[in-house]
């Protein structure tokens, strides 16, 4: 096999339990985003735009939709005979097999795949982040610093730092300490979960970690602290453009609505850094004379007869006359019937919101803000006529006519 400078490994096997009913049937990286994309489109597009042509996607939880979506990798120009994209689930070996036990163990179990390409560097990515990033610049930074490991970081407000893994660095940006969610942080450099490793060094620590029976087999908890303890050369790569971890309902909702008032580095119509996707082909959207549409994204195949404000409609959605959708994400194939109102909500694929039903609540109309949150309706469900789905509800079964949950 031809030697490859860098192999990218995308960690896409997590259950995504914080996304509730949205990941009940699909893996988190396969969750729809921005009207025509899925989350996995971002790391895959970043790879090909960065000149990285060998990519492994490590799947485990509910992989069917993700596997089908990625396919041969053609939409991202990753359908290549040498390299390309590879789906890497856990597999049976001669001495048995294991599920991926942690992020480091997932890479460890795929050492034979990486070795096929004899890379100098391995790029480890998460499959649940929305951002545009030139990985080649990070790899160049890694080379120039002579690092064994380079970790991408973002500056966050100091008061928010206790929510993150924090890197404490010297004046030359070399790392001397890693603190996981510190109560009293010394810096505001938050790890983005994006790593470049020199492969020979990473391989050594993966074997070492696997032999440690007390290890949780995680990069942040085990491998990186072990490398720091051994005084390996570790540096940060500072990133100051748009980036969001969409592992929670609130962050997924925010990241979608960010598209309606986008920063320049999130624009999806930019030809300088294209985000590719495998979107099905639907006819153009139809906006009826009876509709009232304001500041929203409407995808192909949609029919809008009602009111739509500050929301995102994924492909093939229908909003009937007299219906209202505000500050919400309506995912592919869903229908909002006449007289229904959807606000501050995420409605998953192929849901039917019945006539005069109400899904979600405006935070300004709730006295106690701690009682407010995004309402979420799971895939393929029916919200009955005149039913009410309150704020913060996580609906995983059909709601009967007139029922309040």
mmCIF file of C-alpha atoms in Angstrom:
data_model
loop_
_atom_site.group_PDB
_atom_site.id
_atom_site.type_symbol
_atom_site.label_atom_id
_atom_site.label_comp_id
_atom_site.label_asym_id
_atom_site.label_seq_id
_atom_site.Cartn_x
_atom_site.Cartn_y
_atom_site.Cartn_z
ATOM 1 C CA UNK A 1 0.000 0.000 0.000
ATOM 2 C CA UNK A 2 1.279 3.470 -0.906
ATOM 3 C CA UNK A 3 2.541 5.480 2.072
ATOM 4 C CA UNK A 4 0.123 8.223 3.153
ATOM 5 C CA UNK A 5 1.208 11.319 5.062
ATOM 6 C CA UNK A 6 -1.938 11.504 7.214
ATOM 7 C CA UNK A 7 -4.907 9.260 7.967
ATOM 8 C CA UNK A 8 -8.018 10.837 9.511
ATOM 9 C CA UNK A 9 -10.110 8.839 11.982
ATOM 10 C CA UNK A 10 -13.617 10.165 12.720
ATOM 11 C CA UNK A 11 -15.127 8.978 16.000
ATOM 12 C CA UNK A 12 -18.775 8.415 15.093
ATOM 13 C CA UNK A 13 -19.851 5.542 17.323
ATOM 14 C CA UNK A 14 -21.253 7.311 20.380
ATOM 15 C CA UNK A 15 -24.888 6.882 21.381
ATOM 16 C CA UNK A 16 -25.593 10.615 21.579
ATOM 17 C CA UNK A 17 -27.971 10.113 24.514
ATOM 18 C CA UNK A 18 -28.165 13.864 25.228
ATOM 19 C CA UNK A 19 -29.979 14.283 21.900
ATOM 20 C CA UNK A 20 -32.752 12.077 23.259
ATOM 21 C CA UNK A 21 -35.320 10.869 20.740
ATOM 22 C CA UNK A 22 -33.367 12.352 17.819
ATOM 23 C CA UNK A 23 -30.774 9.590 18.165
ATOM 24 C CA UNK A 24 -33.130 6.800 19.150
ATOM 25 C CA UNK A 25 -32.832 5.237 15.681
ATOM 26 C CA UNK A 26 -29.762 6.889 14.143
ATOM 27 C CA UNK A 27 -26.191 7.693 15.121
ATOM 28 C CA UNK A 28 -25.506 11.269 16.172
ATOM 29 C CA UNK A 29 -23.366 12.157 13.101
ATOM 30 C CA UNK A 30 -26.322 11.186 10.868
ATOM 31 C CA UNK A 31 -28.667 13.741 12.483
ATOM 32 C CA UNK A 32 -29.875 16.291 9.882
ATOM 33 C CA UNK A 33 -28.504 19.833 9.980
ATOM 34 C CA UNK A 34 -29.111 23.099 8.146
ATOM 35 C CA UNK A 35 -31.890 22.000 5.825
ATOM 36 C CA UNK A 36 -29.848 19.751 3.501
ATOM 37 C CA UNK A 37 -26.890 18.432 5.478
ATOM 38 C CA UNK A 38 -26.073 15.895 8.137
ATOM 39 C CA UNK A 39 -23.508 16.501 10.871
ATOM 40 C CA UNK A 40 -20.997 14.049 9.361
ATOM 41 C CA UNK A 41 -20.779 16.272 6.251
ATOM 42 C CA UNK A 42 -18.565 18.735 8.114
ATOM 43 C CA UNK A 43 -15.579 16.562 9.118
ATOM 44 C CA UNK A 44 -15.754 14.712 5.785
ATOM 45 C CA UNK A 45 -15.800 17.960 3.774
ATOM 46 C CA UNK A 46 -13.043 19.438 5.938
ATOM 47 C CA UNK A 47 -10.895 16.379 5.204
ATOM 48 C CA UNK A 48 -11.189 16.526 1.417
ATOM 49 C CA UNK A 49 -10.826 20.338 1.396
ATOM 50 C CA UNK A 50 -7.657 19.907 3.484
ATOM 51 C CA UNK A 51 -6.148 17.382 1.080
ATOM 52 C CA UNK A 52 -6.693 14.374 3.374
ATOM 53 C CA UNK A 53 -7.895 11.515 1.184
ATOM 54 C CA UNK A 54 -7.792 8.536 3.575
ATOM 55 C CA UNK A 55 -10.550 8.595 6.181
ATOM 56 C CA UNK A 56 -11.854 5.982 8.614
ATOM 57 C CA UNK A 57 -15.296 6.435 10.203
ATOM 58 C CA UNK A 58 -15.569 4.467 13.443
ATOM 59 C CA UNK A 59 -19.199 3.448 13.899
ATOM 60 C CA UNK A 60 -20.952 1.471 16.603
ATOM 61 C CA UNK A 61 -24.351 2.743 17.783
ATOM 62 C CA UNK A 62 -27.276 2.538 15.293
ATOM 63 C CA UNK A 63 -24.969 2.709 12.229
ATOM 64 C CA UNK A 64 -27.427 1.785 9.451
ATOM 65 C CA UNK A 65 -28.499 5.313 8.443
ATOM 66 C CA UNK A 66 -24.941 6.638 8.712
ATOM 67 C CA UNK A 67 -23.484 3.774 6.678
ATOM 68 C CA UNK A 68 -26.131 4.233 3.989
ATOM 69 C CA UNK A 69 -25.583 7.990 3.904
ATOM 70 C CA UNK A 70 -21.800 7.829 3.538
ATOM 71 C CA UNK A 71 -21.898 4.947 1.050
ATOM 72 C CA UNK A 72 -18.845 4.915 -1.198
ATOM 73 C CA UNK A 73 -17.947 8.502 -0.263
ATOM 74 C CA UNK A 74 -18.614 9.877 -3.739
ATOM 75 C CA UNK A 75 -20.285 13.182 -2.699
ATOM 76 C CA UNK A 76 -17.069 14.098 -0.831
ATOM 77 C CA UNK A 77 -14.759 12.796 -3.606
ATOM 78 C CA UNK A 78 -13.671 10.003 -1.274
ATOM 79 C CA UNK A 79 -14.591 7.048 -3.513
ATOM 80 C CA UNK A 80 -10.947 6.242 -4.206
ATOM 81 C CA UNK A 81 -9.147 2.989 -4.907
ATOM 82 C CA UNK A 82 -6.122 4.088 -2.875
ATOM 83 C CA UNK A 83 -7.378 5.581 0.371
ATOM 84 C CA UNK A 84 -10.888 6.989 0.302
ATOM 85 C CA UNK A 85 -13.475 6.608 3.052
ATOM 86 C CA UNK A 86 -13.923 3.401 5.080
ATOM 87 C CA UNK A 87 -16.652 2.486 7.580
ATOM 88 C CA UNK A 88 -14.979 0.784 10.571
ATOM 89 C CA UNK A 89 -17.379 -0.987 12.964
ATOM 90 C CA UNK A 90 -16.164 -3.284 15.761
ATOM 91 C CA UNK A 91 -15.529 -6.768 14.416
ATOM 92 C CA UNK A 92 -14.950 -10.344 15.514
ATOM 93 C CA UNK A 93 -11.331 -11.458 15.798
ATOM 94 C CA UNK A 94 -9.782 -14.907 16.207
ATOM 95 C CA UNK A 95 -9.602 -14.372 19.986
ATOM 96 C CA UNK A 96 -13.054 -12.808 20.252
ATOM 97 C CA UNK A 97 -14.177 -9.233 19.789
ATOM 98 C CA UNK A 98 -15.150 -6.186 21.808
ATOM 99 C CA UNK A 99 -17.317 -3.146 21.391
ATOM 100 C CA UNK A 100 -15.323 0.068 21.319
ATOM 101 C CA UNK A 101 -14.722 0.763 25.002
ATOM 102 C CA UNK A 102 -13.640 4.382 24.632
ATOM 103 C CA UNK A 103 -12.204 6.829 22.116
ATOM 104 C CA UNK A 104 -8.648 5.512 22.482
ATOM 105 C CA UNK A 105 -9.746 1.883 22.341
ATOM 106 C CA UNK A 106 -11.671 2.588 19.135
ATOM 107 C CA UNK A 107 -8.440 3.761 17.481
ATOM 108 C CA UNK A 108 -6.490 0.886 19.065
ATOM 109 C CA UNK A 109 -8.846 -1.702 17.540
ATOM 110 C CA UNK A 110 -8.193 -0.164 14.117
ATOM 111 C CA UNK A 111 -4.392 -0.107 14.228
ATOM 112 C CA UNK A 112 -4.300 -2.671 11.344
ATOM 113 C CA UNK A 113 -6.333 -0.273 9.168
ATOM 114 C CA UNK A 114 -4.000 2.636 9.913
ATOM 115 C CA UNK A 115 -0.899 0.499 9.360
ATOM 116 C CA UNK A 116 -2.052 -0.330 5.820
ATOM 117 C CA UNK A 117 -1.245 3.271 4.887
ATOM 118 C CA UNK A 118 1.951 3.648 6.957
ATOM 119 C CA UNK A 119 1.166 7.276 7.853
ATOM 120 C CA UNK A 120 3.426 9.793 9.513
ATOM 121 C CA UNK A 121 0.469 11.426 11.252
ATOM 122 C CA UNK A 122 -2.994 10.470 12.461
ATOM 123 C CA UNK A 123 -5.750 13.068 12.749
ATOM 124 C CA UNK A 124 -8.443 12.158 15.297
ATOM 125 C CA UNK A 125 -11.789 13.930 14.862
ATOM 126 C CA UNK A 126 -15.219 13.915 16.466
ATOM 127 C CA UNK A 127 -18.265 13.272 14.316
ATOM 128 C CA UNK A 128 -20.550 15.748 16.096
ATOM 129 C CA UNK A 129 -19.038 19.186 15.486
ATOM 130 C CA UNK A 130 -20.174 21.964 13.115
ATOM 131 C CA UNK A 131 -17.231 23.990 11.781
ATOM 132 C CA UNK A 132 -14.963 24.666 8.813
ATOM 133 C CA UNK A 133 -11.299 23.947 9.479
ATOM 134 C CA UNK A 134 -8.188 23.505 7.331
ATOM 135 C CA UNK A 135 -6.584 20.454 8.930
ATOM 136 C CA UNK A 136 -3.493 20.865 6.742
ATOM 137 C CA UNK A 137 -2.668 24.092 8.615
ATOM 138 C CA UNK A 138 -2.910 22.230 11.919
ATOM 139 C CA UNK A 139 -0.679 19.440 10.614
ATOM 140 C CA UNK A 140 1.889 22.019 9.435
ATOM 141 C CA UNK A 141 1.786 23.578 12.902
ATOM 142 C CA UNK A 142 2.389 20.118 14.392
ATOM 143 C CA UNK A 143 5.406 19.558 12.119
ATOM 144 C CA UNK A 144 6.932 22.982 12.710
ATOM 145 C CA UNK A 145 6.645 22.609 16.483
ATOM 146 C CA UNK A 146 8.185 19.131 16.395
ATOM 147 C CA UNK A 147 5.257 17.883 18.471
ATOM 148 C CA UNK A 148 4.246 14.371 19.378
ATOM 149 C CA UNK A 149 0.656 15.549 19.847
ATOM 150 C CA UNK A 150 -1.129 18.761 18.860
ATOM 151 C CA UNK A 151 -4.537 19.628 20.309
ATOM 152 C CA UNK A 152 -6.899 22.178 18.768
ATOM 153 C CA UNK A 153 -8.190 24.703 21.308
ATOM 154 C CA UNK A 154 -10.550 27.660 21.417
ATOM 155 C CA UNK A 155 -10.612 30.519 23.864
ATOM 156 C CA UNK A 156 -13.821 30.501 25.896
ATOM 157 C CA UNK A 157 -15.048 32.968 28.543
ATOM 158 C CA UNK A 158 -13.249 32.137 31.789
ATOM 159 C CA UNK A 159 -16.548 31.695 33.625
ATOM 160 C CA UNK A 160 -17.484 28.945 31.122
ATOM 161 C CA UNK A 161 -14.112 27.166 31.296
ATOM 162 C CA UNK A 162 -15.243 24.709 34.028
ATOM 163 C CA UNK A 163 -17.489 23.067 31.386
ATOM 164 C CA UNK A 164 -14.502 22.048 29.230
ATOM 165 C CA UNK A 165 -11.237 20.187 29.223
ATOM 166 C CA UNK A 166 -8.717 23.002 29.693
ATOM 167 C CA UNK A 167 -5.146 23.130 28.374
ATOM 168 C CA UNK A 168 -2.611 25.068 30.438
ATOM 169 C CA UNK A 169 0.300 26.210 28.276
ATOM 170 C CA UNK A 170 3.675 27.938 28.414
ATOM 171 C CA UNK A 171 4.580 31.064 26.431
ATOM 172 C CA UNK A 172 5.507 28.930 23.407
ATOM 173 C CA UNK A 173 2.069 27.204 23.480
ATOM 174 C CA UNK A 174 3.518 23.928 24.696
ATOM 175 C CA UNK A 175 1.172 22.132 27.093
ATOM 176 C CA UNK A 176 2.281 21.526 30.650
ATOM 177 C CA UNK A 177 -1.062 20.483 32.163
ATOM 178 C CA UNK A 178 -4.510 19.239 31.161
ATOM 179 C CA UNK A 179 -7.465 19.758 33.510
ATOM 180 C CA UNK A 180 -10.817 18.100 32.860
ATOM 181 C CA UNK A 181 -13.637 20.515 33.827
ATOM 182 C CA UNK A 182 -11.640 22.344 36.510
ATOM 183 C CA UNK A 183 -13.559 24.180 39.245
ATOM 184 C CA UNK A 184 -10.899 26.906 39.253
ATOM 185 C CA UNK A 185 -9.402 27.044 35.749
ATOM 186 C CA UNK A 186 -5.954 28.519 35.190
ATOM 187 C CA UNK A 187 -6.617 29.314 31.537
ATOM 188 C CA UNK A 188 -9.474 29.576 29.055
ATOM 189 C CA UNK A 189 -8.052 27.331 26.316
ATOM 190 C CA UNK A 190 -10.728 24.676 25.802
ATOM 191 C CA UNK A 191 -9.932 21.429 23.991
ATOM 192 C CA UNK A 192 -12.008 20.933 20.824
ATOM 193 C CA UNK A 193 -11.451 17.163 20.762
ATOM 194 C CA UNK A 194 -9.390 17.457 17.559
ATOM 195 C CA UNK A 195 -5.928 15.880 17.735
ATOM 196 C CA UNK A 196 -2.910 15.397 15.464
ATOM 197 C CA UNK A 197 -0.536 12.652 16.596
ATOM 198 C CA UNK A 198 2.754 11.465 15.225
ATOM 199 C CA UNK A 199 1.717 7.914 14.457
ATOM 200 C CA UNK A 200 4.713 6.050 15.886
ATOM 201 C CA UNK A 201 4.242 7.831 19.204
ATOM 202 C CA UNK A 202 0.466 7.390 19.316
ATOM 203 C CA UNK A 203 0.763 3.690 18.542
ATOM 204 C CA UNK A 204 3.083 3.225 21.512
ATOM 205 C CA UNK A 205 0.638 4.905 23.898
ATOM 206 C CA UNK A 206 -2.375 3.037 22.508
ATOM 207 C CA UNK A 207 -0.670 -0.292 23.275
ATOM 208 C CA UNK A 208 0.343 0.982 26.692
ATOM 209 C CA UNK A 209 -3.172 2.191 27.459
ATOM 210 C CA UNK A 210 -4.707 -1.112 26.383
ATOM 211 C CA UNK A 211 -2.469 -2.998 28.800
ATOM 212 C CA UNK A 212 -3.618 -0.807 31.702
ATOM 213 C CA UNK A 213 -6.686 -2.613 33.082
ATOM 214 C CA UNK A 214 -7.627 0.455 35.172
ATOM 215 C CA UNK A 215 -7.824 2.712 32.112
ATOM 216 C CA UNK A 216 -11.111 4.002 30.732
ATOM 217 C CA UNK A 217 -9.417 3.917 27.280
ATOM 218 C CA UNK A 218 -10.195 7.558 26.579
ATOM 219 C CA UNK A 219 -7.960 10.174 24.952
ATOM 220 C CA UNK A 220 -8.830 12.989 27.348
ATOM 221 C CA UNK A 221 -8.850 10.928 30.527
ATOM 222 C CA UNK A 222 -5.999 8.513 29.837
ATOM 223 C CA UNK A 223 -3.798 8.861 26.737
ATOM 224 C CA UNK A 224 -3.150 12.611 26.852
ATOM 225 C CA UNK A 225 -2.405 12.650 30.627
ATOM 226 C CA UNK A 226 -0.040 9.687 30.116
ATOM 227 C CA UNK A 227 1.847 11.529 27.376
ATOM 228 C CA UNK A 228 2.087 14.655 29.525
ATOM 229 C CA UNK A 229 3.364 12.613 32.474
ATOM 230 C CA UNK A 230 6.133 11.266 30.219
ATOM 231 C CA UNK A 231 7.087 14.805 29.103
ATOM 232 C CA UNK A 232 6.211 14.213 25.477
ATOM 233 C CA UNK A 233 6.214 17.322 23.275
ATOM 234 C CA UNK A 234 2.597 18.518 23.218
ATOM 235 C CA UNK A 235 1.331 21.819 21.821
ATOM 236 C CA UNK A 236 -1.948 23.610 21.197
ATOM 237 C CA UNK A 237 -3.276 24.806 17.858
ATOM 238 C CA UNK A 238 -5.418 27.909 18.364
ATOM 239 C CA UNK A 239 -8.651 28.097 16.381
ATOM 240 C CA UNK A 240 -10.764 31.264 16.412
ATOM 241 C CA UNK A 241 -13.468 30.624 13.816
ATOM 242 C CA UNK A 242 -17.000 29.230 14.213
ATOM 243 C CA UNK A 243 -17.160 25.878 16.012
ATOM 244 C CA UNK A 244 -19.971 24.212 17.900
ATOM 245 C CA UNK A 245 -20.287 20.832 19.556
ATOM 246 C CA UNK A 246 -23.875 19.780 18.752
ATOM 247 C CA UNK A 247 -24.110 17.046 21.363
ATOM 248 C CA UNK A 248 -27.115 18.555 23.162
ATOM 249 C CA UNK A 249 -30.607 19.576 22.069
ATOM 250 C CA UNK A 250 -29.911 23.235 22.838
ATOM 251 C CA UNK A 251 -26.597 23.337 20.940
ATOM 252 C CA UNK A 252 -28.109 21.547 17.904
ATOM 253 C CA UNK A 253 -31.007 24.027 17.847
ATOM 254 C CA UNK A 254 -28.621 27.000 18.234
ATOM 255 C CA UNK A 255 -26.221 25.759 15.543
ATOM 256 C CA UNK A 256 -29.058 25.443 13.043
ATOM 257 C CA UNK A 257 -30.518 28.864 13.802
ATOM 258 C CA UNK A 258 -27.021 30.389 13.618
ATOM 259 C CA UNK A 259 -27.385 29.881 9.858
ATOM 260 C CA UNK A 260 -30.093 32.551 9.782
ATOM 261 C CA UNK A 261 -27.652 35.202 10.993
ATOM 262 C CA UNK A 262 -24.383 33.605 9.937
ATOM 263 C CA UNK A 263 -20.847 34.686 10.607
ATOM 264 C CA UNK A 264 -18.708 34.680 7.489
ATOM 265 C CA UNK A 265 -16.947 31.472 8.540
ATOM 266 C CA UNK A 266 -20.251 29.558 8.797
ATOM 267 C CA UNK A 267 -21.720 30.540 5.436
ATOM 268 C CA UNK A 268 -22.746 27.404 3.553
ATOM 269 C CA UNK A 269 -22.945 29.147 0.172
ATOM 270 C CA UNK A 270 -19.204 29.852 0.151
ATOM 271 C CA UNK A 271 -17.335 28.345 -2.793
ATOM 272 C CA UNK A 272 -13.979 28.727 -1.044
ATOM 273 C CA UNK A 273 -14.699 25.873 1.371
ATOM 274 C CA UNK A 274 -17.624 23.790 0.160
ATOM 275 C CA UNK A 275 -19.533 21.575 2.578
ATOM 276 C CA UNK A 276 -20.584 18.605 0.463
ATOM 277 C CA UNK A 277 -23.635 16.450 1.174
ATOM 278 C CA UNK A 278 -25.601 13.514 -0.188
ATOM 279 C CA UNK A 279 -28.963 15.261 -0.375
ATOM 280 C CA UNK A 280 -31.815 13.564 -2.193
ATOM 281 C CA UNK A 281 -33.171 15.399 -5.213
ATOM 282 C CA UNK A 282 -36.567 17.013 -4.616
ATOM 283 C CA UNK A 283 -38.473 19.534 -6.718
ATOM 284 C CA UNK A 284 -38.083 23.239 -5.881
ATOM 285 C CA UNK A 285 -39.870 24.542 -2.791
ATOM 286 C CA UNK A 286 -43.294 26.132 -3.162
ATOM 287 C CA UNK A 287 -44.208 29.281 -1.222
ATOM 288 C CA UNK A 288 -47.969 29.859 -1.440
ATOM 289 C CA UNK A 289 -49.658 33.284 -1.727
ATOM 290 C CA UNK A 290 -51.300 32.475 1.638
ATOM 291 C CA UNK A 291 -47.921 32.078 3.348
ATOM 292 C CA UNK A 292 -45.982 34.554 5.490
ATOM 293 C CA UNK A 293 -42.270 33.670 5.461
ATOM 294 C CA UNK A 294 -39.624 35.671 7.282
ATOM 295 C CA UNK A 295 -35.881 35.039 7.772
ATOM 296 C CA UNK A 296 -35.945 31.264 7.318
ATOM 297 C CA UNK A 297 -34.197 28.529 5.342
ATOM 298 C CA UNK A 298 -36.548 26.475 3.168
ATOM 299 C CA UNK A 299 -35.161 23.372 1.449
ATOM 300 C CA UNK A 300 -36.189 21.715 -1.809
ATOM 301 C CA UNK A 301 -39.450 19.805 -1.847
ATOM 302 C CA UNK A 302 -41.096 21.982 0.834
ATOM 303 C CA UNK A 303 -44.580 23.444 0.548
ATOM 304 C CA UNK A 304 -45.369 26.444 2.746
ATOM 305 C CA UNK A 305 -48.941 27.717 3.037
ATOM 306 C CA UNK A 306 -48.809 29.059 6.608
ATOM 307 C CA UNK A 307 -46.604 31.353 8.691
ATOM 308 C CA UNK A 308 -42.882 30.653 8.981
ATOM 309 C CA UNK A 309 -40.497 32.771 11.032
ATOM 310 C CA UNK A 310 -36.816 32.295 11.987
ATOM 311 C CA UNK A 311 -36.905 28.570 11.326
ATOM 312 C CA UNK A 312 -35.286 25.920 9.151
ATOM 313 C CA UNK A 313 -37.295 23.515 7.007
ATOM 314 C CA UNK A 314 -35.428 20.444 5.821
ATOM 315 C CA UNK A 315 -36.406 18.852 2.509
ATOM 316 C CA UNK A 316 -39.959 17.734 1.721
ATOM 317 C CA UNK A 317 -41.673 19.482 4.667
ATOM 318 C CA UNK A 318 -45.272 20.748 4.433
ATOM 319 C CA UNK A 319 -46.637 23.662 6.469
ATOM 320 C CA UNK A 320 -50.377 23.838 5.877
ATOM 321 C CA UNK A 321 -52.475 26.998 5.649
ATOM 322 C CA UNK A 322 -53.158 28.536 9.056
ATOM 323 C CA UNK A 323 -50.225 26.714 10.675
ATOM 324 C CA UNK A 324 -47.417 28.652 12.392
ATOM 325 C CA UNK A 325 -43.774 27.638 12.794
ATOM 326 C CA UNK A 326 -41.409 29.894 14.757
ATOM 327 C CA UNK A 327 -37.824 29.439 15.988
ATOM 328 C CA UNK A 328 -37.901 25.755 15.134
ATOM 329 C CA UNK A 329 -36.210 23.005 13.126
ATOM 330 C CA UNK A 330 -38.559 20.847 11.046
ATOM 331 C CA UNK A 331 -36.690 17.829 9.719
ATOM 332 C CA UNK A 332 -37.233 15.928 6.433
ATOM 333 C CA UNK A 333 -40.697 14.747 5.457
ATOM 334 C CA UNK A 334 -42.573 16.297 8.405
ATOM 335 C CA UNK A 335 -46.039 17.875 8.100
ATOM 336 C CA UNK A 336 -47.530 20.630 10.257
ATOM 337 C CA UNK A 337 -51.318 20.553 9.785
ATOM 338 C CA UNK A 338 -53.612 23.586 9.524
ATOM 339 C CA UNK A 339 -54.038 25.619 12.679
ATOM 340 C CA UNK A 340 -51.112 23.929 14.427
ATOM 341 C CA UNK A 341 -48.382 25.951 16.128
ATOM 342 C CA UNK A 342 -44.768 24.828 16.479
ATOM 343 C CA UNK A 343 -42.405 27.112 18.374
ATOM 344 C CA UNK A 344 -38.969 26.686 19.944
ATOM 345 C CA UNK A 345 -38.958 23.039 18.951
ATOM 346 C CA UNK A 346 -37.162 20.345 16.995
ATOM 347 C CA UNK A 347 -39.502 18.107 15.001
ATOM 348 C CA UNK A 348 -37.769 14.990 13.664
ATOM 349 C CA UNK A 349 -38.195 13.245 10.317
ATOM 350 C CA UNK A 350 -41.650 12.226 9.022
ATOM 351 C CA UNK A 351 -43.558 13.569 12.036
ATOM 352 C CA UNK A 352 -47.184 14.712 11.593
ATOM 353 C CA UNK A 353 -48.303 17.562 13.866
ATOM 354 C CA UNK A 354 -52.099 17.405 13.880
ATOM 355 C CA UNK A 355 -54.619 20.188 13.356
ATOM 356 C CA UNK A 356 -54.604 22.898 16.027
ATOM 357 C CA UNK A 357 -51.918 21.080 18.023
ATOM 358 C CA UNK A 358 -49.274 23.100 19.873
ATOM 359 C CA UNK A 359 -45.664 21.992 20.136
ATOM 360 C CA UNK A 360 -43.270 24.004 22.309
ATOM 361 C CA UNK A 361 -43.577 27.271 24.214
ATOM 362 C CA UNK A 362 -42.178 30.787 23.941
ATOM 363 C CA UNK A 363 -39.722 31.377 26.835
ATOM 364 C CA UNK A 364 -41.160 34.868 27.331
ATOM 365 C CA UNK A 365 -44.530 33.340 28.180
ATOM 366 C CA UNK A 366 -43.173 31.076 30.923
ATOM 367 C CA UNK A 367 -42.833 32.534 34.403
ATOM 368 C CA UNK A 368 -40.056 30.218 35.579
ATOM 369 C CA UNK A 369 -37.286 30.103 32.961
ATOM 370 C CA UNK A 370 -35.798 26.961 34.486
ATOM 371 C CA UNK A 371 -38.993 25.219 33.331
ATOM 372 C CA UNK A 372 -38.321 26.213 29.715
ATOM 373 C CA UNK A 373 -36.409 24.248 27.114
ATOM 374 C CA UNK A 374 -36.594 23.094 23.511
ATOM 375 C CA UNK A 375 -39.470 20.691 22.845
ATOM 376 C CA UNK A 376 -38.414 17.645 20.794
ATOM 377 C CA UNK A 377 -40.599 15.186 18.843
ATOM 378 C CA UNK A 378 -39.019 11.901 17.765
ATOM 379 C CA UNK A 379 -38.947 10.426 14.275
ATOM 380 C CA UNK A 380 -42.141 9.216 12.604
ATOM 381 C CA UNK A 381 -44.515 10.151 15.451
ATOM 382 C CA UNK A 382 -47.983 11.696 15.285
ATOM 383 C CA UNK A 383 -49.079 14.593 17.470
ATOM 384 C CA UNK A 384 -52.847 14.342 17.652
ATOM 385 C CA UNK A 385 -55.400 17.035 16.829
ATOM 386 C CA UNK A 386 -55.594 19.713 19.574
ATOM 387 C CA UNK A 387 -52.764 18.036 21.513
ATOM 388 C CA UNK A 388 -50.265 20.135 23.492
ATOM 389 C CA UNK A 389 -46.547 19.381 23.835
ATOM 390 C CA UNK A 390 -45.078 21.581 26.555
ATOM 391 C CA UNK A 391 -41.632 23.193 26.640
ATOM 392 C CA UNK A 392 -38.724 20.848 27.388
ATOM 393 C CA UNK A 393 -40.788 17.752 26.484
ATOM 394 C CA UNK A 394 -38.945 14.847 24.836
ATOM 395 C CA UNK A 395 -41.649 12.971 22.921
ATOM 396 C CA UNK A 396 -40.876 9.338 22.075
ATOM 397 C CA UNK A 397 -44.391 8.021 21.401
ATOM 398 C CA UNK A 398 -47.536 9.202 19.628
ATOM 399 C CA UNK A 399 -49.562 11.879 21.410
ATOM 400 C CA UNK A 400 -53.317 11.307 21.400
ATOM 401 C CA UNK A 401 -55.928 13.834 20.281
ATOM 402 C CA UNK A 402 -56.379 16.526 22.939
ATOM 403 C CA UNK A 403 -53.639 15.098 25.158
ATOM 404 C CA UNK A 404 -51.176 17.369 26.982
ATOM 405 C CA UNK A 405 -47.651 16.189 27.759
#
